[in-house]
PDB file of C-alpha atoms (C1' of nucleotides) in Angstrom:
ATOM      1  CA  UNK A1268     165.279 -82.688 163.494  1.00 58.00           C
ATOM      2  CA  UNK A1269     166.279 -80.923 160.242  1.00 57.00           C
ATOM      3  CA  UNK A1270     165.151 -81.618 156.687  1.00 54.00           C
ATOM      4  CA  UNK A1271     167.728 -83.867 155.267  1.00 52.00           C
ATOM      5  CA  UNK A1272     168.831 -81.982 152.133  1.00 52.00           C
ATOM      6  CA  UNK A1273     171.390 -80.513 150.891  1.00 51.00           C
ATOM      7  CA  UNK A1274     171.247 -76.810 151.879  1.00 54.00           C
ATOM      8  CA  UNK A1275     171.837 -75.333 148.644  1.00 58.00           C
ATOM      9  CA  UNK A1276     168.678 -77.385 146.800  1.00 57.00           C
ATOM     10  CA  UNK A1277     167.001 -76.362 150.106  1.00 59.00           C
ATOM     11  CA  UNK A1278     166.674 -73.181 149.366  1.00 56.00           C
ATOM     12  CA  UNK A1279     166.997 -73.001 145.284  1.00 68.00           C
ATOM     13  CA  UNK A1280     164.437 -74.899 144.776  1.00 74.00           C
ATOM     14  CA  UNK A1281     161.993 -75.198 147.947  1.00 80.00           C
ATOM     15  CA  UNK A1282     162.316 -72.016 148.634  1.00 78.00           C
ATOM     16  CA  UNK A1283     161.964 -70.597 145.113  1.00 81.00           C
ATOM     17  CA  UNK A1284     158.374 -72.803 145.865  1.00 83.00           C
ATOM     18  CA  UNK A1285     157.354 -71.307 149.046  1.00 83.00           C
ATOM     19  CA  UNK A1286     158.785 -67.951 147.942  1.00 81.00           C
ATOM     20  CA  UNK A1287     155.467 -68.018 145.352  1.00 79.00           C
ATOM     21  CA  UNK A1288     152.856 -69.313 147.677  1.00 81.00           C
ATOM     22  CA  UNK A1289     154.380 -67.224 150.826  1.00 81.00           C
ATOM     23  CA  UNK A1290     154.103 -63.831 149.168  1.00 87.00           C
ATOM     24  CA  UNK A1291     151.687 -60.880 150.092  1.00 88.00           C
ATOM     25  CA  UNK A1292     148.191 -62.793 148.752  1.00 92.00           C
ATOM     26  CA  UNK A1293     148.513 -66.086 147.897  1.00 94.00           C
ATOM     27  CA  UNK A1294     147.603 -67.918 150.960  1.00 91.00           C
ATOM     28  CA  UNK A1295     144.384 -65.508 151.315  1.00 92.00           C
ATOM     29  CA  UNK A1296     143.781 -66.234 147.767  1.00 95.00           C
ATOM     30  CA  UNK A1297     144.277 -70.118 147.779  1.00 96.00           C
ATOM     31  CA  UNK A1298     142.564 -69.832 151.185  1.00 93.00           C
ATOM     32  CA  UNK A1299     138.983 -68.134 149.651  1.00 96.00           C
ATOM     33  CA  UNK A1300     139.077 -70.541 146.889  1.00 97.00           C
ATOM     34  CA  UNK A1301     139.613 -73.043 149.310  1.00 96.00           C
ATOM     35  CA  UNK A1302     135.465 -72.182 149.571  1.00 96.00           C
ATOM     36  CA  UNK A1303     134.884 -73.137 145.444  1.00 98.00           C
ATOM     37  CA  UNK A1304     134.901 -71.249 142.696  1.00 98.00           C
ATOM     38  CA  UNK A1305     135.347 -67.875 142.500  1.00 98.00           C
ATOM     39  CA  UNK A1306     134.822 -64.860 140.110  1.00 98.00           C
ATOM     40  CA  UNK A1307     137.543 -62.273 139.752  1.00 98.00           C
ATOM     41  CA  UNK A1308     135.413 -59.465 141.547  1.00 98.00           C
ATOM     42  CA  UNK A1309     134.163 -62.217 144.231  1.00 98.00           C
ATOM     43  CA  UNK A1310     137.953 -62.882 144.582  1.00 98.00           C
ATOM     44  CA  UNK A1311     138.564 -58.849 144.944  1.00 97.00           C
ATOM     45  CA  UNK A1312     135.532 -58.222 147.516  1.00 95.00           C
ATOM     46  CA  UNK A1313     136.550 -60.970 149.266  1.00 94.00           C
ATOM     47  CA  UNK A1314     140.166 -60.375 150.161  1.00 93.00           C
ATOM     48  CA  UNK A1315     140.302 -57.023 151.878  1.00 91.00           C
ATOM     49  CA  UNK A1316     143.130 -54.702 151.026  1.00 92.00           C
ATOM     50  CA  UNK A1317     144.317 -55.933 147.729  1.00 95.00           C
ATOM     51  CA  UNK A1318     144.420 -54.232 144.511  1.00 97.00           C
ATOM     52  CA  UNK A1319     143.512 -55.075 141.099  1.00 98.00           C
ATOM     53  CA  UNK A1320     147.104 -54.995 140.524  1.00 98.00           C
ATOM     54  CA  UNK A1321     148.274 -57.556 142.795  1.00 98.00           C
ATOM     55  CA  UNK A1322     145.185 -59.671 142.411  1.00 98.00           C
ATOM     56  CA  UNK A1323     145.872 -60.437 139.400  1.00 98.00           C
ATOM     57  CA  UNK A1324     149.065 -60.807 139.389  1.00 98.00           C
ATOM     58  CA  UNK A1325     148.926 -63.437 141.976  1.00 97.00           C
ATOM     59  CA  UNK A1326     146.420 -65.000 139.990  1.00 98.00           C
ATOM     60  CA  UNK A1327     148.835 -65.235 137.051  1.00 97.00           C
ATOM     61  CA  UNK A1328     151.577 -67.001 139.381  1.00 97.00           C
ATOM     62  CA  UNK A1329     149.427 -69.017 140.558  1.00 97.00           C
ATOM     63  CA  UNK A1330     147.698 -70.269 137.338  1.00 98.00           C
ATOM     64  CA  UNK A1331     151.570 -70.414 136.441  1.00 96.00           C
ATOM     65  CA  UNK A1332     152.373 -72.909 139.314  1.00 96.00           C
ATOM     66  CA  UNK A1333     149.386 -75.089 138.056  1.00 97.00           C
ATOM     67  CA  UNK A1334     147.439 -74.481 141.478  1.00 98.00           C
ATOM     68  CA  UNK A1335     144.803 -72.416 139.840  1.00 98.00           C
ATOM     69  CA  UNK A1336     143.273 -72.827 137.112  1.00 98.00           C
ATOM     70  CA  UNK A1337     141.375 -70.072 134.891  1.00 98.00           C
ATOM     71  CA  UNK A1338     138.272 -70.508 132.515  1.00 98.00           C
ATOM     72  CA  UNK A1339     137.241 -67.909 130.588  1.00 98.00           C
ATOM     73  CA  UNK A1340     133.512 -67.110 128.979  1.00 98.00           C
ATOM     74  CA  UNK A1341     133.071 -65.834 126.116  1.00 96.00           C
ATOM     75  CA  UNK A1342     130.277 -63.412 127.424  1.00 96.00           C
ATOM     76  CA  UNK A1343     129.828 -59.746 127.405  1.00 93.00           C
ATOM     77  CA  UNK A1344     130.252 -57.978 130.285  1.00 95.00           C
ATOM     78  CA  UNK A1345     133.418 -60.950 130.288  1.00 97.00           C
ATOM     79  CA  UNK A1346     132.880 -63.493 133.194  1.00 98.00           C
ATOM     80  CA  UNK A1347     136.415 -65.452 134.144  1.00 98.00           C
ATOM     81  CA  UNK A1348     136.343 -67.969 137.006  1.00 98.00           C
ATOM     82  CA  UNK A1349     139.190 -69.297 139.108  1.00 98.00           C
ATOM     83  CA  UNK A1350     139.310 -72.333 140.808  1.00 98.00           C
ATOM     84  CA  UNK A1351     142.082 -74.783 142.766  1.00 98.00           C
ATOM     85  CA  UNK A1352     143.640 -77.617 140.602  1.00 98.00           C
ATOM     86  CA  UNK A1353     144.081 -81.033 142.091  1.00 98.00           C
ATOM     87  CA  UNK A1354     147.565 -79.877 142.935  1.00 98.00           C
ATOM     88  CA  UNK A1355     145.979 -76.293 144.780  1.00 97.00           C
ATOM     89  CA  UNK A1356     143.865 -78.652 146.811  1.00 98.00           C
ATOM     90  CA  UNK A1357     146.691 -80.389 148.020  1.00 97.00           C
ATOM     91  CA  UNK A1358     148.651 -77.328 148.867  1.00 95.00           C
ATOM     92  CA  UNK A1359     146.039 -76.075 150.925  1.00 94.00           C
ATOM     93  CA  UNK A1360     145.703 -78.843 152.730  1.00 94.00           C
ATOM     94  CA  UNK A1361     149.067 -78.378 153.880  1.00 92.00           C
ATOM     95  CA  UNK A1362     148.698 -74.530 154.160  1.00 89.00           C
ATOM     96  CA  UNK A1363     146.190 -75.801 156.744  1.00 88.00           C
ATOM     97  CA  UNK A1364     148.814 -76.977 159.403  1.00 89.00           C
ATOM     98  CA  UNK A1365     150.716 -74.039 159.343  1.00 87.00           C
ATOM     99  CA  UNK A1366     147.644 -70.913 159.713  1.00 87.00           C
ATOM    100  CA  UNK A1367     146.524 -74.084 162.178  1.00 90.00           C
ATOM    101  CA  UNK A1368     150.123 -73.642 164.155  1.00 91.00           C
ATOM    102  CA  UNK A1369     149.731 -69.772 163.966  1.00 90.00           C
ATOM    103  CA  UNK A1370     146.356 -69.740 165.310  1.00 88.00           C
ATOM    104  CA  UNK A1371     147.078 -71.962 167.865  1.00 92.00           C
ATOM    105  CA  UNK A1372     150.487 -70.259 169.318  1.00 93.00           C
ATOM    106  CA  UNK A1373     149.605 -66.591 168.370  1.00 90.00           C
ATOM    107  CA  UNK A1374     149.225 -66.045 172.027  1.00 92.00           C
ATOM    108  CA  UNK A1375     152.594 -67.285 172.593  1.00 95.00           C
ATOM    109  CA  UNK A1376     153.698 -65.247 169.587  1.00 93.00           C
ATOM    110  CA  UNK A1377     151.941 -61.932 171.012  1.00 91.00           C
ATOM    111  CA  UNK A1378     153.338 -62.760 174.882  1.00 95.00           C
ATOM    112  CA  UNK A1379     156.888 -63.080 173.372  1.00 96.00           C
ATOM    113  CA  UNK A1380     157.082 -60.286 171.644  1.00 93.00           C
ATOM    114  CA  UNK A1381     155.691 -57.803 174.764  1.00 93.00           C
ATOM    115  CA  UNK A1382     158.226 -59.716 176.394  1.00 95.00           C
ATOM    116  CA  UNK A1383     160.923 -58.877 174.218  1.00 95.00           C
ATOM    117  CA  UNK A1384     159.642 -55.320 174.139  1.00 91.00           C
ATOM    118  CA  UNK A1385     160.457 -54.302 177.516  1.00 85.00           C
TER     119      UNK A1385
ATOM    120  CA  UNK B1030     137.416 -77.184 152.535  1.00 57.00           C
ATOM    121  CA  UNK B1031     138.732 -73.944 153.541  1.00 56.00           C
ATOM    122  CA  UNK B1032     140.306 -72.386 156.932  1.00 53.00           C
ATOM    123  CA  UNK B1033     137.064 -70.843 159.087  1.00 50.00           C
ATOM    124  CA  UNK B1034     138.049 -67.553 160.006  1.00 49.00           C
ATOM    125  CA  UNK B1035     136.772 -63.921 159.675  1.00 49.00           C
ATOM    126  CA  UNK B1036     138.687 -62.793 156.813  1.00 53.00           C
ATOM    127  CA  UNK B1037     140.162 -60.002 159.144  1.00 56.00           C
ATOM    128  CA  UNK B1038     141.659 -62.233 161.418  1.00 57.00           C
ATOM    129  CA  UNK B1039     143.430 -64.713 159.447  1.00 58.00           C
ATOM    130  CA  UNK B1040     145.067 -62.124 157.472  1.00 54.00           C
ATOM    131  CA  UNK B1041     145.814 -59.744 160.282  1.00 65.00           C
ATOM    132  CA  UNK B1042     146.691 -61.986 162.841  1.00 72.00           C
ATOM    133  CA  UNK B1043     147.833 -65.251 160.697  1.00 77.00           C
ATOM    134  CA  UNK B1044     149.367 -63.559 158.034  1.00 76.00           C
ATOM    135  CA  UNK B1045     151.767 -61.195 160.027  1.00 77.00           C
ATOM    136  CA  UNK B1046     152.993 -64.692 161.877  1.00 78.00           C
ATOM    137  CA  UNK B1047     153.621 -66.206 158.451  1.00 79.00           C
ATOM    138  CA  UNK B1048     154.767 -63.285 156.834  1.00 79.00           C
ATOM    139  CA  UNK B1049     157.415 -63.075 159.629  1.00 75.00           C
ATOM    140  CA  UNK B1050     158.432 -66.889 159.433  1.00 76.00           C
ATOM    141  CA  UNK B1051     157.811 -66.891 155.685  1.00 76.00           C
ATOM    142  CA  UNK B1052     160.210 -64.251 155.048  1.00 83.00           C
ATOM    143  CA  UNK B1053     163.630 -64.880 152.808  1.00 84.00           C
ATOM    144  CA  UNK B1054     165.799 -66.676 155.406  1.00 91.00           C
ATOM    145  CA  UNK B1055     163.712 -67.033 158.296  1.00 93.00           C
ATOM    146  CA  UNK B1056     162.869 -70.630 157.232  1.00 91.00           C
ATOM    147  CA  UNK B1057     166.460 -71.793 156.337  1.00 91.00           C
ATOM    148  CA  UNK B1058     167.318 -70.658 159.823  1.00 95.00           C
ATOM    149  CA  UNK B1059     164.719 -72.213 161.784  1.00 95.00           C
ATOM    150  CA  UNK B1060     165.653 -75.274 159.378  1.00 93.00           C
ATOM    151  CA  UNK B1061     169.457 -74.653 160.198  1.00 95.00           C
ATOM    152  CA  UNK B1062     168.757 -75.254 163.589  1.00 97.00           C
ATOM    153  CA  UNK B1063     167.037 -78.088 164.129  1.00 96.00           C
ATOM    154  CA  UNK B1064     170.329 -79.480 163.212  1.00 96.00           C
ATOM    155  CA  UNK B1065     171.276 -78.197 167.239  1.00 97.00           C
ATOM    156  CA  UNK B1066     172.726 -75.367 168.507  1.00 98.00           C
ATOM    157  CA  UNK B1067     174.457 -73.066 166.359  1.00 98.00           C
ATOM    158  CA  UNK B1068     176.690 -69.955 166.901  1.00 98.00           C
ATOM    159  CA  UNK B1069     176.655 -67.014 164.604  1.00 98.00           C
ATOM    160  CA  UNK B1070     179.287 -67.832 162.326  1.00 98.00           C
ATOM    161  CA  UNK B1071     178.253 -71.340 161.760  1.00 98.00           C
ATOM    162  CA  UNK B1072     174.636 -69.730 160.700  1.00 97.00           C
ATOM    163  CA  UNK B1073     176.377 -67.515 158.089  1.00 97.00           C
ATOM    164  CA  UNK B1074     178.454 -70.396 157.185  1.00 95.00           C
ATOM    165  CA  UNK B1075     175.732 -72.913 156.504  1.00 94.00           C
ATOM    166  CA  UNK B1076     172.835 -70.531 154.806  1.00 93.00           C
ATOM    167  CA  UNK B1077     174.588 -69.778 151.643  1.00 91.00           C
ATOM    168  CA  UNK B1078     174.169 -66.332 150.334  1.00 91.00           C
ATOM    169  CA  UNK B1079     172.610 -64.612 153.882  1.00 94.00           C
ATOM    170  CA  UNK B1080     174.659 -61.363 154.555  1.00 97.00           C
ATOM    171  CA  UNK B1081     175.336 -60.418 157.807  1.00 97.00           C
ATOM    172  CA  UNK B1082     172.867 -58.019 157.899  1.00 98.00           C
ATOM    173  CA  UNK B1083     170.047 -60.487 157.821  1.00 97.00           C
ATOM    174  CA  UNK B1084     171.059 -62.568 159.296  1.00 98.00           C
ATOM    175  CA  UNK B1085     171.766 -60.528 162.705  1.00 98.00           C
ATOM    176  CA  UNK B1086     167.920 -58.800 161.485  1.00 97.00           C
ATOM    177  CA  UNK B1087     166.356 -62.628 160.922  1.00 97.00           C
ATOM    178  CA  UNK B1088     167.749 -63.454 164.797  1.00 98.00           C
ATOM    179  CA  UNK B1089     166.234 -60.938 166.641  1.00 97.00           C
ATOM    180  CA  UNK B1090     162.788 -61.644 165.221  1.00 96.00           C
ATOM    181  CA  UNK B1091     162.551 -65.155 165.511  1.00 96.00           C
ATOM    182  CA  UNK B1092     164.014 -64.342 169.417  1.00 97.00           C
ATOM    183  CA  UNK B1093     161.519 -61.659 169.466  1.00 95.00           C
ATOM    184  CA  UNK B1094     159.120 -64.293 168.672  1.00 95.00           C
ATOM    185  CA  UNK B1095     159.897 -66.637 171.280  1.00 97.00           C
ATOM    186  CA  UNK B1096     161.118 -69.419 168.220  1.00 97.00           C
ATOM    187  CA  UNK B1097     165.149 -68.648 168.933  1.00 98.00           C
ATOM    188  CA  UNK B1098     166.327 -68.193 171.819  1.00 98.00           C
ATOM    189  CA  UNK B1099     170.009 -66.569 172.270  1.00 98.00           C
ATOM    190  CA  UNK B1100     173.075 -67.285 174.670  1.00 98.00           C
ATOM    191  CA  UNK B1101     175.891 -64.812 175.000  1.00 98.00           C
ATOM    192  CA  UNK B1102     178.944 -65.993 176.420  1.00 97.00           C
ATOM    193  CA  UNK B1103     181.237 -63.418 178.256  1.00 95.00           C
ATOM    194  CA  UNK B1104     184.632 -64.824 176.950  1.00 96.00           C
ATOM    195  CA  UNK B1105     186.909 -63.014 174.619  1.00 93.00           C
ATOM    196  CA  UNK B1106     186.309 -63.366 171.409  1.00 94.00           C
ATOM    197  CA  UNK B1107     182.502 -63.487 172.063  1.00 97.00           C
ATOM    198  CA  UNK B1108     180.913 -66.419 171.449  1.00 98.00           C
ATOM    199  CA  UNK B1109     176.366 -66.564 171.240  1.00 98.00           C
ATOM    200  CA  UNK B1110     174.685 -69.758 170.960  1.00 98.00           C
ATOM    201  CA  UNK B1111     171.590 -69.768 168.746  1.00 98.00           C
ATOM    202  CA  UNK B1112     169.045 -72.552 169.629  1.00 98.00           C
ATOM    203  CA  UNK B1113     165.148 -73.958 169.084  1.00 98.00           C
ATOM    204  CA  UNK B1114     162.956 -72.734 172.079  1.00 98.00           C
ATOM    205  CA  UNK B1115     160.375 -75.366 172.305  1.00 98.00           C
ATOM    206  CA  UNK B1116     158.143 -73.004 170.595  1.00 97.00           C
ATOM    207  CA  UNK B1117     160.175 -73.064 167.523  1.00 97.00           C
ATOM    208  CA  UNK B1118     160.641 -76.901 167.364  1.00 97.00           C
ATOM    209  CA  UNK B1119     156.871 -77.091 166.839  1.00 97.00           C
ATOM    210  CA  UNK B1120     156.966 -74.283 164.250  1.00 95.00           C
ATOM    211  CA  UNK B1121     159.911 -76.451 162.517  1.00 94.00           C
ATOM    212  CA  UNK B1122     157.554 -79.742 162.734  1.00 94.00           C
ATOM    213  CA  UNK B1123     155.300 -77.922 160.949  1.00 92.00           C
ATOM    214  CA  UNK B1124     156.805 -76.007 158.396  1.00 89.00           C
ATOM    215  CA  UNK B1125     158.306 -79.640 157.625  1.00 88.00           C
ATOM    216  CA  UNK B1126     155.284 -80.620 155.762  1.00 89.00           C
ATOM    217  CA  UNK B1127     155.032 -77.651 153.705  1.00 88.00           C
ATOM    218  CA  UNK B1128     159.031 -78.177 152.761  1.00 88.00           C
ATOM    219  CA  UNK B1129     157.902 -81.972 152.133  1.00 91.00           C
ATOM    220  CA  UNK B1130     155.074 -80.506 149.667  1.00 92.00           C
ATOM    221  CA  UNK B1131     157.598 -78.348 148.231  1.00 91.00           C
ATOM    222  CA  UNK B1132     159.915 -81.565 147.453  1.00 90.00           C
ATOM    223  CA  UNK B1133     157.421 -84.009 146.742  1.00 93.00           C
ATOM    224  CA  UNK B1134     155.406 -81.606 144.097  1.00 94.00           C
ATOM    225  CA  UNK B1135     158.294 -79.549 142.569  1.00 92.00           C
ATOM    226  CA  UNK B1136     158.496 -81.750 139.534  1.00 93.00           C
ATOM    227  CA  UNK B1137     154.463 -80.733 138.809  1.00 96.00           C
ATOM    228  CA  UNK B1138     155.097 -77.223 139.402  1.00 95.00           C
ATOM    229  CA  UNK B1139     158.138 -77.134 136.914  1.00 92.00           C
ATOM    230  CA  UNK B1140     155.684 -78.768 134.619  1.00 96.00           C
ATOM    231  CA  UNK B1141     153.485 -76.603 134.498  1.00 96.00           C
ATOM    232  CA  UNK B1142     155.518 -73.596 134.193  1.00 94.00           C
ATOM    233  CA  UNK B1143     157.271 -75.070 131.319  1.00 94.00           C
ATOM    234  CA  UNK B1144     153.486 -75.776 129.862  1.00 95.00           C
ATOM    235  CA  UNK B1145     152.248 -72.010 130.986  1.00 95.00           C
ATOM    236  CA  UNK B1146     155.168 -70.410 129.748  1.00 92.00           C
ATOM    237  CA  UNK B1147     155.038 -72.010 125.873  1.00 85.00           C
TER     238      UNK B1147
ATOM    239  C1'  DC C 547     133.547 -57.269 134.381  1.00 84.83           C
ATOM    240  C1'  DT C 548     138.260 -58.232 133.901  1.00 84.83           C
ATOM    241  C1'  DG C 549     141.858 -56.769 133.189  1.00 84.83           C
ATOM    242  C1'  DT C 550     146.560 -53.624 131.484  1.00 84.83           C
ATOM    243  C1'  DA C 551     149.782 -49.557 131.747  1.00 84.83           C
ATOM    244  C1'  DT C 552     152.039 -46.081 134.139  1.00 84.83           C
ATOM    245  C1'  DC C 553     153.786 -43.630 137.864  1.00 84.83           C
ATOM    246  C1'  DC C 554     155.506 -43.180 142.280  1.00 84.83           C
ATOM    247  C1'  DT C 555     156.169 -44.432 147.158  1.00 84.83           C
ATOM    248  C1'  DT C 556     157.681 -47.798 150.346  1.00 84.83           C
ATOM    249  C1'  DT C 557     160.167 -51.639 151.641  1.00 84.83           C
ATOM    250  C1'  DT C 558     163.767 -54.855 151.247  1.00 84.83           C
ATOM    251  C1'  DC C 559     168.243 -56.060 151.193  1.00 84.83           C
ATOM    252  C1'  DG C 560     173.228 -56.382 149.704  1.00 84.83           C
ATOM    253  C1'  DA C 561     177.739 -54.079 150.122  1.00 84.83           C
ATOM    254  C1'  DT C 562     180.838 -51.852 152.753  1.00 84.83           C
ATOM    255  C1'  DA C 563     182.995 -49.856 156.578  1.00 84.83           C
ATOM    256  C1'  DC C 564     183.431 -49.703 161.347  1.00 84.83           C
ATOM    257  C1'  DT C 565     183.230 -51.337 166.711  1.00 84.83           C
ATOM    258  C1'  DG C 566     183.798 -53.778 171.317  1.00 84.83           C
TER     259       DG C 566
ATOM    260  C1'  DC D 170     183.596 -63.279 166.856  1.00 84.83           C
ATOM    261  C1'  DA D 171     179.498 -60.983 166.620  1.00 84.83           C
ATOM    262  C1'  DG D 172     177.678 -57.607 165.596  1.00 84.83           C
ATOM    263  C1'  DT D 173     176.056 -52.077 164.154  1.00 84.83           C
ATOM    264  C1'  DA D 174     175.647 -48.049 160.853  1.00 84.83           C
ATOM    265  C1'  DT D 175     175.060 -46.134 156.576  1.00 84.83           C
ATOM    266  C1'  DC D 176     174.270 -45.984 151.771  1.00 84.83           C
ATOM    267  C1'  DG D 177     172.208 -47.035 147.548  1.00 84.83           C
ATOM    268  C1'  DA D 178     170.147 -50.338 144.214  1.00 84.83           C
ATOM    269  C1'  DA D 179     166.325 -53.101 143.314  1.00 84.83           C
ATOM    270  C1'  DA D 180     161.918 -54.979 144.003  1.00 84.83           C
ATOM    271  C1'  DA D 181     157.294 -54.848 145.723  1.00 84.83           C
ATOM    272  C1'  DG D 182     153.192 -52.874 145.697  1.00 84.83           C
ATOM    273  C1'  DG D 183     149.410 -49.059 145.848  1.00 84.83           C
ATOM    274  C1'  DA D 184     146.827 -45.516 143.174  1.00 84.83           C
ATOM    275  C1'  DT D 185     145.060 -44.107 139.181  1.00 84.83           C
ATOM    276  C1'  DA D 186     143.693 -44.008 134.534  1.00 84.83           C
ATOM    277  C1'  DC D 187     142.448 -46.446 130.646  1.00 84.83           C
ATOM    278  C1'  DA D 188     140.863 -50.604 127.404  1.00 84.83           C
ATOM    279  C1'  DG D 189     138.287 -54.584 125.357  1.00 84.83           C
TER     280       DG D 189
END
DNA sequence: CTGTATCCTTTTCGATACTG
DNA sequence: CAGTATCGAAAAGGATACAG
């Protein structure tokens, strides 16, 4: 049981992939929008901790990767929403079995590590 | 369509499990061996580019996690076994699919990199 | 409201040398 | 063979101030 590729394209390109969608705020990200369409600021309340900074500049990667995509109105105060593409919709789905695997075995996780600890 | 959690939790709790398997070479070694049982040197062998450092430093935290489990032989030179715990073989089953999303959508993300960046 | 720019701290990680 | 220890470079990321 191994995935069947060379080791090199493994992790060049794969992991270049997962790299983007496994950093800091992604997940949490792709995860709230998972809900529908969201407002920068709705985005911001909603994911506890992060900073402008890093908000958008997951945002950017992401609208990079084609998983999000950005709309802009031309209104005053400005009003940008952010949604999942077809391709962010199936990239959650997937996301789905592995917070589902965490969730499920955290107890393990948590026993494993006191464990280990002592 | 999006996980039902408490914010709180699924970053706190989720997020430090993925953070730890999504880390840089966490995933290539869990990948590594599902091929079967592998001692250190094959490890460093097969996952181009790892230094020895983190390699020893991605070990003890998947061990510490209960997803690796370790076997130190007292024979001169020293030999240690690295191996799936059951644990880890469902983690691997899992983190397949997001590896086979990685594959089967690379071409789209390239795509629309190329498109973003021009 | 939705960002950008700057600074600065923290973390990560490779390189190298050394050990049982 | 299988590590550990130390150093320093680089990257990530938070805080803050400012802009359209």
């Amino acid at each position: 049981m191994q995935v069947p590729l060379p080791h090199d394209e493994l992790t060049c390109q794969v992991r270049e992939i997962l790299d983007r969608v496994g950093d800091k705020w992604s997940l949490a990200i792709v995860n709230e929008l998972g809900g529908g369409t969201r407002r920068f600021t709705e985005l911001k309340r909603a994911i506890h901790g992060i900073s402008q900074r890093m908000l958008t500049a997951s945002l950017r990667n992401l609208e990079r990767d084609g998983l999000v995509s950005r709309t802009v109105y031309p209104v005053v105060p400005p009003r940008v929403d952010y949604e999942l593409t077809g391709l962010g919709h199936t990239f959650l789905k997937t996301a789905w079995s592995l917070m589902s695997w965490a969730i499920e075995h955290a107890p393990d996780i948590v026993e494993a590590r006191q464990k280990y600890d002592q």
